[in-house]
Structures are given as C-alpha cells and as structure tokens.
CSV table of C-alpha atoms and ligand atoms in Angstrom, one decimal:
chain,number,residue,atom,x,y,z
A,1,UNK,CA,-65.4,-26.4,-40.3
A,2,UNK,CA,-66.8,-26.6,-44.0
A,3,UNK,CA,-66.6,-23.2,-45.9
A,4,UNK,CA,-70.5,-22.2,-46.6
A,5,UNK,CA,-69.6,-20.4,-49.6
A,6,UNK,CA,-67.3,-22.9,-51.0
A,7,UNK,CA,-70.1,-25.3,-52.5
A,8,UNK,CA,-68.8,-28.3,-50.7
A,9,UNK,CA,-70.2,-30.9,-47.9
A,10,UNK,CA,-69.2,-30.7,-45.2
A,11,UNK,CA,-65.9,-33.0,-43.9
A,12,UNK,CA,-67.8,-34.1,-40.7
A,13,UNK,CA,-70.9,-36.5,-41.1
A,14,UNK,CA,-71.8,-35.8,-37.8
A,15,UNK,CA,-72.4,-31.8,-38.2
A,16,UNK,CA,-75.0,-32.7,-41.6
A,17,UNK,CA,-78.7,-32.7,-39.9
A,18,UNK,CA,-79.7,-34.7,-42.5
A,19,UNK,CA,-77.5,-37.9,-41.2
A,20,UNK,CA,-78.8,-37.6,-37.7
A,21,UNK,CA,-79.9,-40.9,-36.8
A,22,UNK,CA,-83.6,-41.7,-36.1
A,23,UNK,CA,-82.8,-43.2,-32.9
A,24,UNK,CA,-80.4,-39.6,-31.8
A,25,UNK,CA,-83.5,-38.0,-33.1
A,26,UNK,CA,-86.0,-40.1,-30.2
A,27,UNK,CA,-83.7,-39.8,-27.8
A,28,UNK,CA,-83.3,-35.6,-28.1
A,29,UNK,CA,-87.2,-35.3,-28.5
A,30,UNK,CA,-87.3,-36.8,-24.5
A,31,UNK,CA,-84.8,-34.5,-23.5
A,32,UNK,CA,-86.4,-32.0,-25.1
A,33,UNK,CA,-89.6,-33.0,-23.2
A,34,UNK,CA,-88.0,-33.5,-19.8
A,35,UNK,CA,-86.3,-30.0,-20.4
A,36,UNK,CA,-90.1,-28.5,-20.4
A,37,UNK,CA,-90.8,-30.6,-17.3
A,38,UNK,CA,-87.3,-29.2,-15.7
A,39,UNK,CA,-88.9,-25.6,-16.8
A,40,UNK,CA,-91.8,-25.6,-15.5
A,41,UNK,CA,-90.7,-27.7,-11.9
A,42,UNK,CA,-87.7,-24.8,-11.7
A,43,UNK,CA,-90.3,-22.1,-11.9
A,44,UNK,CA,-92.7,-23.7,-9.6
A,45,UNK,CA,-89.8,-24.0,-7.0
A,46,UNK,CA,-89.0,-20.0,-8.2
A,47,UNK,CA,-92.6,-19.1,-6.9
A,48,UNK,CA,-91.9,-20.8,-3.5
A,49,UNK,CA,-89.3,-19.2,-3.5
A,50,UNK,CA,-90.7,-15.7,-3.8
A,51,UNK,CA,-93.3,-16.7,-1.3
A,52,UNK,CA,-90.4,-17.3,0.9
A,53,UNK,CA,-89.0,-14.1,0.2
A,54,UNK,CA,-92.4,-12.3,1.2
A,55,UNK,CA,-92.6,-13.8,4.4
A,56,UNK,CA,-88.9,-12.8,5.4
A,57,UNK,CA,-89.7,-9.3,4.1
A,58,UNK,CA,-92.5,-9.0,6.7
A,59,UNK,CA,-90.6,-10.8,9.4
A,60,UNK,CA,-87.7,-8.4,8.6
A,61,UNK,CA,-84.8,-11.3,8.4
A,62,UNK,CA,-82.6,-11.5,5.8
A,63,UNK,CA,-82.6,-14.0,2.8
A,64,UNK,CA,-79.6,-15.7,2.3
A,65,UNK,CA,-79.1,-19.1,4.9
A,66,UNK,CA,-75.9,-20.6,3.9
A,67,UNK,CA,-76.9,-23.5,6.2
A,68,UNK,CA,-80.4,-23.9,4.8
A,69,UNK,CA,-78.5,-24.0,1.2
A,70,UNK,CA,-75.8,-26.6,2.7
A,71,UNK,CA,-78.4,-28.8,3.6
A,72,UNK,CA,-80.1,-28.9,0.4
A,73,UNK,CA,-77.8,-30.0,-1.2
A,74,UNK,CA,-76.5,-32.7,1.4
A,75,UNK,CA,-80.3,-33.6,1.2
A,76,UNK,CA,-79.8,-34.2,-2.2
A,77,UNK,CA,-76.7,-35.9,-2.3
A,78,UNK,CA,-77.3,-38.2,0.1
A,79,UNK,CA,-80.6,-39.4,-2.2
A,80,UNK,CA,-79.0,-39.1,-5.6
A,81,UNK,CA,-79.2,-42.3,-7.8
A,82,UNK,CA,-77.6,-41.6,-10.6
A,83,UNK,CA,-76.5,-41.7,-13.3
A,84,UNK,CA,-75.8,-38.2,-12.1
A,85,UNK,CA,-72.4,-37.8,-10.4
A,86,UNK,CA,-72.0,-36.7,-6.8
A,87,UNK,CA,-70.0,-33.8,-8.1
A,88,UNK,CA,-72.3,-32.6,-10.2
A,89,UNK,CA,-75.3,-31.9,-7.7
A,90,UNK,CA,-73.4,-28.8,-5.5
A,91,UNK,CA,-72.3,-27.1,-8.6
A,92,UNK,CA,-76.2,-27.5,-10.2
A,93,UNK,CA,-78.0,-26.8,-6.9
A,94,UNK,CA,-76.4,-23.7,-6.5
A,95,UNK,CA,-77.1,-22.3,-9.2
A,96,UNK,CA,-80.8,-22.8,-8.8
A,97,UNK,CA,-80.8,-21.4,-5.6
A,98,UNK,CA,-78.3,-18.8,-6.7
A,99,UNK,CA,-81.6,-17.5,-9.1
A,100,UNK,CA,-84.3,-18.5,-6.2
A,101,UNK,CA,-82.5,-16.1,-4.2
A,102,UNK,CA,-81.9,-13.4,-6.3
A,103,UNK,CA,-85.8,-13.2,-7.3
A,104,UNK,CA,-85.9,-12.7,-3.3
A,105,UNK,CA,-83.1,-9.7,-3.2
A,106,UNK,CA,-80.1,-9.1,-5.1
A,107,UNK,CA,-76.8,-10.5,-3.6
A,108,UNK,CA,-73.8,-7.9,-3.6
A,109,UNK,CA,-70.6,-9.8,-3.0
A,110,UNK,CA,-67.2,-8.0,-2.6
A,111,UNK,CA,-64.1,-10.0,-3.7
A,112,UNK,CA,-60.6,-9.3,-5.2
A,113,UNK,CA,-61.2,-8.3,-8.5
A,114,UNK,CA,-60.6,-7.3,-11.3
A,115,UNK,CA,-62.6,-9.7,-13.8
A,116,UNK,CA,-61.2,-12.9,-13.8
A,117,UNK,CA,-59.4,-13.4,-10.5
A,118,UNK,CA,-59.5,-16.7,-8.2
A,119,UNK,CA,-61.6,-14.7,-5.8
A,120,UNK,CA,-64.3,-13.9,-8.4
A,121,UNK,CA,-64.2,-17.5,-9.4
A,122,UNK,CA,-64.8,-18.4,-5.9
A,123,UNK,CA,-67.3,-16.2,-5.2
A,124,UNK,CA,-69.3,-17.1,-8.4
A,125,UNK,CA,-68.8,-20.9,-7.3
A,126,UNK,CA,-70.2,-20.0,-3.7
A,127,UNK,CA,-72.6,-17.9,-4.5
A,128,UNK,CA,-74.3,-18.5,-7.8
A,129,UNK,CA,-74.1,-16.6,-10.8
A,130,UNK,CA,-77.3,-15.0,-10.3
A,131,UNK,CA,-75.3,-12.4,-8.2
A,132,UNK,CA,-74.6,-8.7,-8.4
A,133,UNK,CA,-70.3,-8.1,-8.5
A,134,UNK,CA,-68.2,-6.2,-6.6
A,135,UNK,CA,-64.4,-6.0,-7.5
A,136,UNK,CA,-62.6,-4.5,-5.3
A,137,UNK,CA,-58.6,-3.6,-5.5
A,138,UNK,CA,-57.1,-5.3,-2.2
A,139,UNK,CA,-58.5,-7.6,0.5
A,140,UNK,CA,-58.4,-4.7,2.7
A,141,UNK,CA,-61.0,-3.2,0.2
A,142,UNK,CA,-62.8,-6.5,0.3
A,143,UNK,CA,-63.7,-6.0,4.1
A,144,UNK,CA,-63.8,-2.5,3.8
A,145,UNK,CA,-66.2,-2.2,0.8
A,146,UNK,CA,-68.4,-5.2,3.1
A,147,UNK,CA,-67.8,-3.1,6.1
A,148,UNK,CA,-69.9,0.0,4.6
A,149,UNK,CA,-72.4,-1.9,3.5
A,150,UNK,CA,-71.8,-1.5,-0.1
A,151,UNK,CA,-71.5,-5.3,-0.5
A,152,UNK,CA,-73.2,-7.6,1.6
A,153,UNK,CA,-70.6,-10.2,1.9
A,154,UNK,CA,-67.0,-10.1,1.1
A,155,UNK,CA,-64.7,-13.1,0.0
A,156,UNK,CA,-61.4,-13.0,1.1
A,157,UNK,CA,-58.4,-15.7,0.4
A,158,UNK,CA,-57.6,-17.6,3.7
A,159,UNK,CA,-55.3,-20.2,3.0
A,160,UNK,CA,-52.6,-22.1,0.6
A,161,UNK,CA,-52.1,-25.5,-0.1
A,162,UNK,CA,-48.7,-24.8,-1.0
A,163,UNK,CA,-47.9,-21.5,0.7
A,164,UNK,CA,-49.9,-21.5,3.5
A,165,UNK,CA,-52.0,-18.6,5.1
A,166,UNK,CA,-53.1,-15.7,3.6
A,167,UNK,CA,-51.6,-13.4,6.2
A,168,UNK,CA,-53.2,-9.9,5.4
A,169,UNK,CA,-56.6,-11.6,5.5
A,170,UNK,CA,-56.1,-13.0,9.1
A,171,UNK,CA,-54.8,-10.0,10.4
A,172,UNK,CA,-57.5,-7.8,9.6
A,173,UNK,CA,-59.8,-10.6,10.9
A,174,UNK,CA,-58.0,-9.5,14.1
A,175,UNK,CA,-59.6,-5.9,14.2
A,176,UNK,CA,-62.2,-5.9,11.5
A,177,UNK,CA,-66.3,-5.6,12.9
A,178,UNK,CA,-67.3,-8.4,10.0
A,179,UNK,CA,-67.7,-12.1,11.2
A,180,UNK,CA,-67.0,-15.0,9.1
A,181,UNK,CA,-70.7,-16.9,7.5
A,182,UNK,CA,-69.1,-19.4,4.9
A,183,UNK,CA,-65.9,-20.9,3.4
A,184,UNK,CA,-65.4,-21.9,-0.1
A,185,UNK,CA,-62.3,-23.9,-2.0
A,186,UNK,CA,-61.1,-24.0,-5.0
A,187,UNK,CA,-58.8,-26.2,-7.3
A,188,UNK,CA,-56.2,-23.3,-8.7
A,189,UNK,CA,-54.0,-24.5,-11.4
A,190,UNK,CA,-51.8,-21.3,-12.8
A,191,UNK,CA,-50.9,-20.9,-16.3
A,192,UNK,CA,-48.5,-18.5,-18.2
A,193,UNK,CA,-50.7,-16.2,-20.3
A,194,UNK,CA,-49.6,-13.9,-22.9
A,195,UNK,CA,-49.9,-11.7,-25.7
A,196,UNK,CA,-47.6,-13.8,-28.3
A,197,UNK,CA,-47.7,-17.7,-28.3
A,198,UNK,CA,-44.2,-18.4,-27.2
A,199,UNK,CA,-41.8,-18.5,-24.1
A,200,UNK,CA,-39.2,-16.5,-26.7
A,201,UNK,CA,-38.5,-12.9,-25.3
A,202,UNK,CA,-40.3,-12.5,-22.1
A,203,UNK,CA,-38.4,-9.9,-20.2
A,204,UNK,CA,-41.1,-10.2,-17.1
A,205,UNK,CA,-43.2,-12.5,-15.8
A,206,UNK,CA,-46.2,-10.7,-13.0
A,207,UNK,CA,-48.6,-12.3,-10.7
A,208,UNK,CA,-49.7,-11.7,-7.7
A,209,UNK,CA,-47.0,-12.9,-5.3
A,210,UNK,CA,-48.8,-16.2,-3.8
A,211,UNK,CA,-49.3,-17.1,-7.5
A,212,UNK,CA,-45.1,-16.4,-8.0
A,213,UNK,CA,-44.2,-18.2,-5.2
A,214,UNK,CA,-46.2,-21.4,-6.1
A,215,UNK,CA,-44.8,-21.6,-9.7
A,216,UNK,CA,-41.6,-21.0,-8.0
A,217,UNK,CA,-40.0,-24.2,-9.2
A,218,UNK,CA,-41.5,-23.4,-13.0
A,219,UNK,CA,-40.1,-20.1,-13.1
A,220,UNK,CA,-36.8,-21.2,-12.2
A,221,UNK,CA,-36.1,-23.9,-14.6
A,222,UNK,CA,-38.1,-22.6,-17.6
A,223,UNK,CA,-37.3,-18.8,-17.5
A,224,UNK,CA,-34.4,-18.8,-14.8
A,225,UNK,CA,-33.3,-15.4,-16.0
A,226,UNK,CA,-36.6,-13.6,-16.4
A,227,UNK,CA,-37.5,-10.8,-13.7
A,228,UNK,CA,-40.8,-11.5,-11.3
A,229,UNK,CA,-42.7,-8.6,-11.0
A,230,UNK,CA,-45.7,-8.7,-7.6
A,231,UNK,CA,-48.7,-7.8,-8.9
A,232,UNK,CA,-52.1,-6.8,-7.1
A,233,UNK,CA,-53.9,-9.6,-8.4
A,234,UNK,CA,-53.1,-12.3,-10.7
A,235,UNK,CA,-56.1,-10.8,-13.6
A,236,UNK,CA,-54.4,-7.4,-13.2
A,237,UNK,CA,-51.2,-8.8,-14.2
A,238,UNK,CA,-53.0,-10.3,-17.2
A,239,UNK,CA,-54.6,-6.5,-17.8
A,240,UNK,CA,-50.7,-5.5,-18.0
A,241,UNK,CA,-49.6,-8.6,-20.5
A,242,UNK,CA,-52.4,-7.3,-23.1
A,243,UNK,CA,-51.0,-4.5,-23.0
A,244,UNK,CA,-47.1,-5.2,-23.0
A,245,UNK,CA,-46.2,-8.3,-25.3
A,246,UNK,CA,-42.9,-8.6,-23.3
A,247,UNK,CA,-44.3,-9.3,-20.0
A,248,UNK,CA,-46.1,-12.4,-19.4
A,249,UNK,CA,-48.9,-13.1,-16.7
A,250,UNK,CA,-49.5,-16.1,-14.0
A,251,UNK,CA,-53.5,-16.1,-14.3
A,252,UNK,CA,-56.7,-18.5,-14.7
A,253,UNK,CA,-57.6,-19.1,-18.0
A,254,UNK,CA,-60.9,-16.9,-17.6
A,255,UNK,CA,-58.5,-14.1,-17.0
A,256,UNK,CA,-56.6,-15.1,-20.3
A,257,UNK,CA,-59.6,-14.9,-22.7
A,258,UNK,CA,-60.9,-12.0,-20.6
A,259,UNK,CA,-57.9,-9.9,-21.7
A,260,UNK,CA,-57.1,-12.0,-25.2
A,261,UNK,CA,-54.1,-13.7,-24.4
A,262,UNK,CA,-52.3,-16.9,-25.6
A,263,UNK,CA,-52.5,-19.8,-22.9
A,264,UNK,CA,-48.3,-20.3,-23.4
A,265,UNK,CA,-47.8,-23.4,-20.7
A,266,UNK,CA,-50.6,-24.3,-18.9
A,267,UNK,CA,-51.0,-25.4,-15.1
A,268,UNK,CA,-47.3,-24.3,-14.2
A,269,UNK,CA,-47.7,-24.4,-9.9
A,270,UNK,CA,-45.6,-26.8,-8.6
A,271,UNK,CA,-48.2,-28.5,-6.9
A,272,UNK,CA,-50.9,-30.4,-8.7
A,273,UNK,CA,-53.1,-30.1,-6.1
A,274,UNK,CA,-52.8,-26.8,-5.6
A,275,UNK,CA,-55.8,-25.3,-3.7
A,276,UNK,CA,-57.1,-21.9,-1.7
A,277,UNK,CA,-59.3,-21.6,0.7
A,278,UNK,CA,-61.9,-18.6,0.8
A,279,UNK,CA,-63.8,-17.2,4.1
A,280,UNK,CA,-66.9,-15.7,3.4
A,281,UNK,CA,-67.5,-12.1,6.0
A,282,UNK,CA,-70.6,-10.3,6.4
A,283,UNK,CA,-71.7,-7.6,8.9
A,284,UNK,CA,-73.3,-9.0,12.0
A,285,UNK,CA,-75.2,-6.0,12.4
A,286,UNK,CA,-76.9,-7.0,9.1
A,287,UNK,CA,-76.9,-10.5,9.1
A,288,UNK,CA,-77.3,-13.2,11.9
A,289,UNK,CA,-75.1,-16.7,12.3
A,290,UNK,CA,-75.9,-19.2,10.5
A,291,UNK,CA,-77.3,-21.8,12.7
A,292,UNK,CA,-76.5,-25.2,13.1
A,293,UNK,CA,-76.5,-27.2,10.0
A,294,UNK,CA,-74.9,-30.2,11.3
A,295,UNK,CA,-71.9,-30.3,9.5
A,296,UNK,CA,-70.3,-27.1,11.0
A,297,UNK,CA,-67.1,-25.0,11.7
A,298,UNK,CA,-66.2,-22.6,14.4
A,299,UNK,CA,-63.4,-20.4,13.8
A,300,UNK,CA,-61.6,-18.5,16.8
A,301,UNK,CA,-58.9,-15.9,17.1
A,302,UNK,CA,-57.2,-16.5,20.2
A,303,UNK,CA,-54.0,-15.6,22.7
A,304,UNK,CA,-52.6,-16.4,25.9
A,305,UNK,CA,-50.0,-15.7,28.2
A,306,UNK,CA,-46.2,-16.5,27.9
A,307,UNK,CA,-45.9,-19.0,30.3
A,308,UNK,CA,-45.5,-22.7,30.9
A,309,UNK,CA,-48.3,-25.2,30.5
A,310,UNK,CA,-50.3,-22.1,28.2
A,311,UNK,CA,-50.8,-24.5,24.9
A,312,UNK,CA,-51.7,-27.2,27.0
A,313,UNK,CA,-54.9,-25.1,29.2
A,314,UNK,CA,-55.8,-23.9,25.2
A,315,UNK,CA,-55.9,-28.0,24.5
A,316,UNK,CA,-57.3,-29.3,27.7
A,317,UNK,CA,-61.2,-28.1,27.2
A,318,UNK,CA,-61.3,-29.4,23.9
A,319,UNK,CA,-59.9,-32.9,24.5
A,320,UNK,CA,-62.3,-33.0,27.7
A,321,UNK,CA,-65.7,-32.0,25.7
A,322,UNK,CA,-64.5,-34.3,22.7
A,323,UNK,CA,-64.2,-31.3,20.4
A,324,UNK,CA,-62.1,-31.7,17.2
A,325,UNK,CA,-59.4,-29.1,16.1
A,326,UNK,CA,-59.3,-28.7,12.2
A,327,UNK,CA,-56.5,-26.4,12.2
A,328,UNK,CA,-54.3,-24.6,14.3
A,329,UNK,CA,-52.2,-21.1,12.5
A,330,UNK,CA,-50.0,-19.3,14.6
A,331,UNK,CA,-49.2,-15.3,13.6
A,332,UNK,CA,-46.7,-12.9,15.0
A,333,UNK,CA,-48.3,-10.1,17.8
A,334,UNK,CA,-45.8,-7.9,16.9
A,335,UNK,CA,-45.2,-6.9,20.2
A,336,UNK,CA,-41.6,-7.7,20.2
A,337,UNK,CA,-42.3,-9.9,23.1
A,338,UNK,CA,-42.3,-13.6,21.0
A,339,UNK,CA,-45.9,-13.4,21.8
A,340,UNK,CA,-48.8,-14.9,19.2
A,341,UNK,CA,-52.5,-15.0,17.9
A,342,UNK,CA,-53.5,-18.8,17.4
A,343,UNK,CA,-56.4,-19.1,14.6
A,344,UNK,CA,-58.4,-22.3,15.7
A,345,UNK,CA,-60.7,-23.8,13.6
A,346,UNK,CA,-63.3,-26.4,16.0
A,347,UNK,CA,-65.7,-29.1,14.0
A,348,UNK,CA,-69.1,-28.2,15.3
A,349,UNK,CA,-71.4,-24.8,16.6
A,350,UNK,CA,-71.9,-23.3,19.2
A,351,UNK,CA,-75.5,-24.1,19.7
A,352,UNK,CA,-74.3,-28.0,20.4
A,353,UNK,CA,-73.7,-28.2,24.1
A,354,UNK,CA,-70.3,-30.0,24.1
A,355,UNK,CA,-68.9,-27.3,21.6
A,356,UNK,CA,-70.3,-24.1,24.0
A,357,UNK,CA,-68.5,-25.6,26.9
A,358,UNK,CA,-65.6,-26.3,25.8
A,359,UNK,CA,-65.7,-22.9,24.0
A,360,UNK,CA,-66.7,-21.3,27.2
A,361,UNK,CA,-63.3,-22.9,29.3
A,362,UNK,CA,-61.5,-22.1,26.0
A,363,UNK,CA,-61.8,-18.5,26.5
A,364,UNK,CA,-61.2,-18.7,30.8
A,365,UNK,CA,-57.8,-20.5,29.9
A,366,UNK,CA,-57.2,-16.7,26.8
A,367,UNK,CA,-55.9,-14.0,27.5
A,368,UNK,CA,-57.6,-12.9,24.2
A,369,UNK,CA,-60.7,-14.4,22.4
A,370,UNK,CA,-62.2,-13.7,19.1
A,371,UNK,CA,-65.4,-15.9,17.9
A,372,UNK,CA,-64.3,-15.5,14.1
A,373,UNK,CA,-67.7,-17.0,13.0
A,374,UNK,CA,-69.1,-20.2,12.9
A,375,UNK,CA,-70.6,-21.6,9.7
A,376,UNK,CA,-71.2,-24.8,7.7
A,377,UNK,CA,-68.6,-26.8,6.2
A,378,UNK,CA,-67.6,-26.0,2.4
A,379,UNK,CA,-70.4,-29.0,0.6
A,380,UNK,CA,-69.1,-29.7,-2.9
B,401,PRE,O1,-85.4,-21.5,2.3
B,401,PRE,C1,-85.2,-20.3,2.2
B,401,PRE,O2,-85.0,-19.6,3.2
B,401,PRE,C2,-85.1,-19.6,0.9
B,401,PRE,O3,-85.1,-18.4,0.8
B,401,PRE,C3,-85.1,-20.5,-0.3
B,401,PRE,C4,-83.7,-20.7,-0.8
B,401,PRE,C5,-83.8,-21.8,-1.9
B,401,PRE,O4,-83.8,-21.4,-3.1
B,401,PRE,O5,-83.8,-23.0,-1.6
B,401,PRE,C6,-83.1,-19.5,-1.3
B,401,PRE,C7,-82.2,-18.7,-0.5
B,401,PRE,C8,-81.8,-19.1,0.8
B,401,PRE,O6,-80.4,-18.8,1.0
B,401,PRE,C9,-82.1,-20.5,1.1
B,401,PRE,C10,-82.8,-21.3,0.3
C-alpha cells in the first residue's frame, strides 16, 4: 500500500480513482442500479414475509419450515441460468431467508461453542446469520440447553468422513425427548494455529480429539515427539494457544483470527475431503415435523433380538416397499450381552405410503424403535 503521508503515487494503477476506466465506470453505475432494484425487491419479499409471520402468529404455528426453505431453494436451482453458479444459490438464499425469518421471530440455536468452532460454522451455514447464538460447552449441553427451551434448536456433530460417528451425539439420541428437523455438512479442513509463526518449540499440540485423530498422520511425521493434549472443542484449544505460545491448536481459521493466532501449516487432516455431518434437534413439543419436501430423510434408532435371521426381518420390509437405506451405524448396548442399537437412515417420509409401510413392518420385526426424525435432505 502507498504511504499517504509520504508524498508519493501510489505503486498500483489500479487503486488511483482517477485511472478507472470509463467503460469500469458504466459497468459499476448498473450494478449500482440493479443493487437498488435488489434493495427494494429484498424488502418487498421482507414485507411478505412479515405478513407471513402475522398469519402464523394468529394461527399459533411456529415459523421456521426447513422443508419450505429446502424447496426454495431447489425451486431456484432448478431455474437458475446463470452466469450464476449452482453453488452459489443455497449459500445466498439462506441468508435472505435467514433475515425474512428473523423479522418473523428470533432464532436461538444451541451448538458447540465457543466462538469459532465447526458447530458454529455449521449452524451459521444452516441457519443464516440473521440468528441469535447459543454456545454451549459439550454436546450434552447442546441438547440439554435445547431441551429447556433456552434454544430452539440444537446442532450437534453426527458423523466423520474420516473417523466415523460421533458417538456421544447418537447415544444421547437414544434417551433424549428432542427429535431430529434438519442435517447440515460441512467441508472441515484443520490447520495448526499458534501464537508464534513457526513449528520451532511446540511442546503441545490440543484439539478436540476427532480433530487429533484426523491429523493423526500430520502429527506423526511433522511433530512425532510433541504431546497431544484432548480438548473440549477445537476453538477452546485455540483460546489456550493465545494464551500459551508453547502449545499449538488444531482449529478453523475463524477460530485463528478470533483468538489472534498465526495460521502455521494450513489444512493438516489427512484426508482432503474431510467432512462432518451435523443433525439439527428441536423439541417436538414446540415444533412439528417437517413435512414432506420431496427430497427427504427418515432417521430410526432401532434393536432386535439375538437371534438368527434378525438383520434379515430388519432388511426384508424395506427391500419389499422399495425403500432405500442411506446408512446403517451399529453401537454397543452395553448390556454385556453382544447386543446393539442400529441407526438407520431411509430416503423418503413418512407421509409417502411405501415409506409408512415399510416403517410400520420395520418396527413389528424391533425389539426397540426410535423415529429419530424425519427431515429434508441437506440442499447446498
Ligand atoms: O413461507 C414461510 O412460511 C415463511 O415464513 C417465509 C420464509 C421465507 O423467507 O421464504 C421464512 C421462514 C420459513 O422458514 C420459510 C420461509
């Protein structure tokens, strides 16, 4: 940058408005035309919105329809001609209905905090920004805080690319009264974050220990000798590296510039394509399923007893109603009998006959049966 007081142009052409091309100059005065247009069509939607919000008020039913949103923006997508890329609708759409919906009620969402965490990121990518924050210190807080009603949804981490499932979420889905309303994904690339700008002298490195175990390969052949320290969450571990220049922290870079920290290595996981998936919870007292959007997930808890042919009954109804299986998890009862909860996830709702039938000779064939939730799919 050119030094104001020094006297001299600046180095760069491009930052003197004098050069700015006539033609730059045309093409800015249309943007900044069809920004007014953008303005006063967002506000117009923002008053329908409102209106909305009125009528729900007196019908008593609550704001937020994740399956109205999905197909919104599947609407859209399907009718975009571009030059605007198919990525970039979601991401813009949600945000616009992330303010619609905030002039209707504010949205509290509970999530693994502090500042700067995956889970905030998620929930900020699912939800808008236009929402009111609630960082909590566990997962167990997450559906606890959602639980008592001092957030209205929670977002908890489900599954790993790379490591698999989250297994304190899904076994408090086991017990807890929340249902699930939503799923989210995210890209997470982990980077080493730290007070000075160099790998030199780090006695520890902290993260939470998903984020340890998918750098795994990192840590061991660029600080082999350095001890991992488990963390609550990968942003609290970047908290403790402001604070300690000999401990380093595995975090996003929001948490980094959040707390002030060098970005030492960048995207250290082992796998490129590293990516978590979120489950977003809500009281069913307070909130009814979404319905059908026609792109939809059902997810079930479910066991049955030890004995021969068991898998197959779980199988059978599903094949026989032409219902797909998106993913099958098994977890431990602990009963010290070898005995296990199945997490099913089923493409389709309920309210589609073929997916209530088979759901309905699903849960003859259980011993146990949980309805987790059902929900549309993640739209990006
Ligand atoms: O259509 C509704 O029910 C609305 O409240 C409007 C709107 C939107 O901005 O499009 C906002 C919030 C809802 O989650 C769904 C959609």
């Amino acid at each position: 940058m050119a030094d104001p007081t020094s006297g001299t142009p600046a180095a760069n052409p491009a930052a003197t408005p004098a050069t700015i091309a006539p033609e730059l100059l045309a093409l800015r005065e249309q943007i900044d035309s069809l920004d007014q247009d953008l303005l006063a069509l967002l506000n117009r939607r923002a008053g329908l919105a409102l209106a909305v919000g009125e009528l729900k008020k007196k019908e008593g039913s609550v704001v937020f329809r994740p399956e109205r949103e999905a197909q919104v923006i599947d609407g859209l997508k399907a009718s975009n001609p571009g030059p605007l890329k198919l990525d970039s609708v979601a991401p813009i759409w949600r945000e616009i209905m992330s303010a619609c919906r905030a002039l209707e009620t504010p949205t509290r969402v509970a999530y693994l905090g502090p500042a700067g965490t995956f889970s905030e990121e998620a929930a900020l990518g699912y939800f808008g920004s236009s929402i009111v924050r609630v960082p909590c210190t566990s997962i167990d807080d997450v559906f606890r805080t959602t639980a008592a009603g001092a957030a209205d949804f929670g977002v908890v981490p489900v599954e790993n690319s790379t490591e698999g499932v989250v297994a304190r979420s899904l076994d408090i889905f086991l017990t807890t009264p929340l249902f699930i309303i939503g799923e989210t994904s995210l890209f997470v690339r982990h980077n080493l974050l730290r007070k000075e700008n160099s790998l030199e002298g780090i006695e520890v490195v902290a993260a939470h220990p998903q984020a340890l175990a998918q750098c795994h390969g990192w840590l061991s052949s660029h600080l082999p000798n350095v001890e991992r320290q488990p963390m609550a969450s990968n942003a609290e571990a970047a908290r403790q590296a402001a604070l300690n220049p000999k401990l380093a922290a595995i975090a996003s870079v929001r948490a980094g510039s959040e707390y002030g920290l060098h970005l030492v290595s960048p995207a250290i996981q082992d796998d490129t394509h590293n990516r978590t998936r979120f489950a977003i919870v809500t009281d069913p007292h307070r909130h009814p399923a979404p319905k059908a959007s026609g792109h939809d997930c059902t997810s079930l808890v479910v066991s049955v007893v030890n004995r021969p042919g068991a898998m197959y009954d779980i199988l059978k109804p599903l094949k026989a109603h032409d219902v797909s299986m998106t993913r099958f998890e098994s977890r431990p009862a602990r009963s010290g009998q070898w005995e296990y909860y199945f997490y099913i996830d089923l493409q389709g709702h309920p309210d589609e006959p073929h997916v209530h039938t088979a759901m309905q000779e699903l849960r003859q064939a259980c011993a146990y049966f949980k309805v987790l939730g059902t929900y549309p799919l993640d739209v990006h």
